[in-house]
Structure formats: structure tokens, C-alpha cells
């Protein structure tokens, strides 16, 4: 926490703690999976003499088959594997580019740019919001499904609403206490509160977000607690160095579908500040 100015120290600790909880949950899940895998292993004992001899004979047969493979066959196999991998990456790249080209984003003006950090002025927007409990990734997945059902008109009448980017996520408070994660879809600009269909799900609300100024940092990679904490620290230090006053908790923005390769993913963290 050194280097963070005091007005945001509590908020910084709170955000890092939330991200750390997500990392610890992943560790516990991995440890449980390893334990289950270990329990499923057969009892490893030394083979009897006859079984050992039969196993050695079988192994010699397998070795002969392997030796008989020509270098051309090996090269062909490697080419097929490499080609399949490149084809998969290429398909993911193509789909990701198409989604980026056609997905609407919120309008903003870059007021100042300092390396990886930008000060942005956003226009007002309307968002559909739901609050989910749990660690960071679990809450985002659950929130996405709930909001997608709303825009796809699965639980209401009327027409579907076009998907936009990014998906937004922020700690949700109730009377000063954290009650979960707020997940948000930005509604297309052509809509107003009057033209948007009212959600029939109790856990989905429509709300207007007024025009605001934010400090934003963009980074690529598969989102995780370690990566996000590093970027968050950069933002807090930037606020301190430039005497900017924070308003509210940081907001996390995700622009790409899950199948997007990590190096192509666009992630952002935004902190609203006073003008």
C-alpha cells in the first residue's frame, strides 16, 4: 500500500482484497481437483515376475512399431497438429475482429494520455444492471447470463436488444457494506428509458449513468487477480501523483468474448474522478 494517498487507501485495500479472494477461490478449486485426481489413481504396486515379463514383451513390440514409423510420417503429424492450432487461432482472430467491428461502444473523449493511462470524459449512458454474489469471475458469468436473457427477450415480451461492449463490473454496496458485484450491459445509444422494455426479472434494473470523467488503464491478457491488482496499483499511484480525487469504486471493463486469445483481449479498469 506504500505510495497510495490516504483518501483512497481504504478503497484500494478493499479492491485488492476482493481480487485476492478470487485468486484464493481458484487455488482451493485447483487443490480440490488434484485431491480428487489423486484419489482416483490405481494402487501402485510392483508387478509380479510373469506380469513384468509380459509387460516388457509388449513394450518391445510397441518400440518396434515406433521405430518403423518413417520420418515423413512424423513430420506430417507435426504439420497437421501445427496446422490445426493455427487454424483455431485464425478462426478465433477472425470472429473476434468481426465482433469488435460491429459492437457498439460508449462514447468518450480522451482529455489526456499518459502512456498506458488515459483521462476520459464519457457521455451519459443507460445500463442494465444485476447484482451477483461470489468471487469476481463467478459473479461476472452469472451476471452475464442474467443480462443476456434480458436483452435476448427470453424472460419478457418485445424485441431483442443488440449486444454492446464492454461488459462492466463493479463492487456493489448497500448501506456501506459490500453485497456483491454489480454487472452491467450498456444499452445502445438509440434507446432511451422510455423506449427500452422494462425487465420482468426482479434482479435486473435499468439505470441512467450521468456524464462523468474517469481515469482508465487498458491491458491485454486473460484477466486474473494478479494482473488486475498490478494495473489497479498503477491507477492509484497515478491519482496520487496528479492530485485527482476518486469518486466510487473502480469499474472493470471486458470487451471480448471468452474464446478470444489472451493476447487479443482488451481489458480496462476505470476510476471516476472529480473534474
PDB file of C-alpha atoms in Angstrom, residues 99 102-105 144 147-149 151-152 160-168 184-188 254-257:
ATOM      1  CA  UNK A  99     -17.387  -8.765 -33.164  1.00  0.00           C
ATOM      2  CA  UNK A 102     -19.911  -4.420 -35.235  1.00  0.00           C
ATOM      3  CA  UNK A 103     -20.217  -3.970 -31.462  1.00  0.00           C
ATOM      4  CA  UNK A 104     -21.227  -0.512 -30.262  1.00  0.00           C
ATOM      5  CA  UNK A 105     -19.146   1.116 -27.501  1.00  0.00           C
ATOM      6  CA  UNK A 144     -23.776 -12.050 -17.972  1.00  0.00           C
ATOM      7  CA  UNK A 147     -28.463  -9.733 -18.522  1.00  0.00           C
ATOM      8  CA  UNK A 148     -28.244 -11.682 -21.776  1.00  0.00           C
ATOM      9  CA  UNK A 149     -31.640 -13.229 -21.043  1.00  0.00           C
ATOM     10  CA  UNK A 151     -31.560  -8.294 -23.982  1.00  0.00           C
ATOM     11  CA  UNK A 152     -32.466 -11.509 -25.860  1.00  0.00           C
ATOM     12  CA  UNK A 160     -34.377  -8.210 -28.525  1.00  0.00           C
ATOM     13  CA  UNK A 161     -31.734  -5.556 -27.845  1.00  0.00           C
ATOM     14  CA  UNK A 162     -28.404  -5.540 -29.637  1.00  0.00           C
ATOM     15  CA  UNK A 163     -25.374  -6.554 -27.578  1.00  0.00           C
ATOM     16  CA  UNK A 164     -22.760  -3.852 -26.946  1.00  0.00           C
ATOM     17  CA  UNK A 165     -19.312  -3.776 -25.369  1.00  0.00           C
ATOM     18  CA  UNK A 166     -17.871  -3.675 -22.798  1.00  0.00           C
ATOM     19  CA  UNK A 167     -19.385  -5.749 -20.016  1.00  0.00           C
ATOM     20  CA  UNK A 168     -18.863  -3.712 -16.848  1.00  0.00           C
ATOM     21  CA  UNK A 184     -23.775  -4.088 -16.331  1.00  0.00           C
ATOM     22  CA  UNK A 185     -24.611  -4.075 -20.053  1.00  0.00           C
ATOM     23  CA  UNK A 186     -24.510  -0.680 -21.764  1.00  0.00           C
ATOM     24  CA  UNK A 187     -27.680  -0.103 -23.771  1.00  0.00           C
ATOM     25  CA  UNK A 188     -27.397   1.022 -27.432  1.00  0.00           C
ATOM     26  CA  UNK A 254     -14.307  -6.564 -20.573  1.00  0.00           C
ATOM     27  CA  UNK A 255     -14.559  -6.116 -24.334  1.00  0.00           C
ATOM     28  CA  UNK A 256     -14.135  -9.595 -25.836  1.00  0.00           C
ATOM     29  CA  UNK A 257     -15.898 -12.971 -25.973  1.00  0.00           C
TER      30      UNK A 257
END
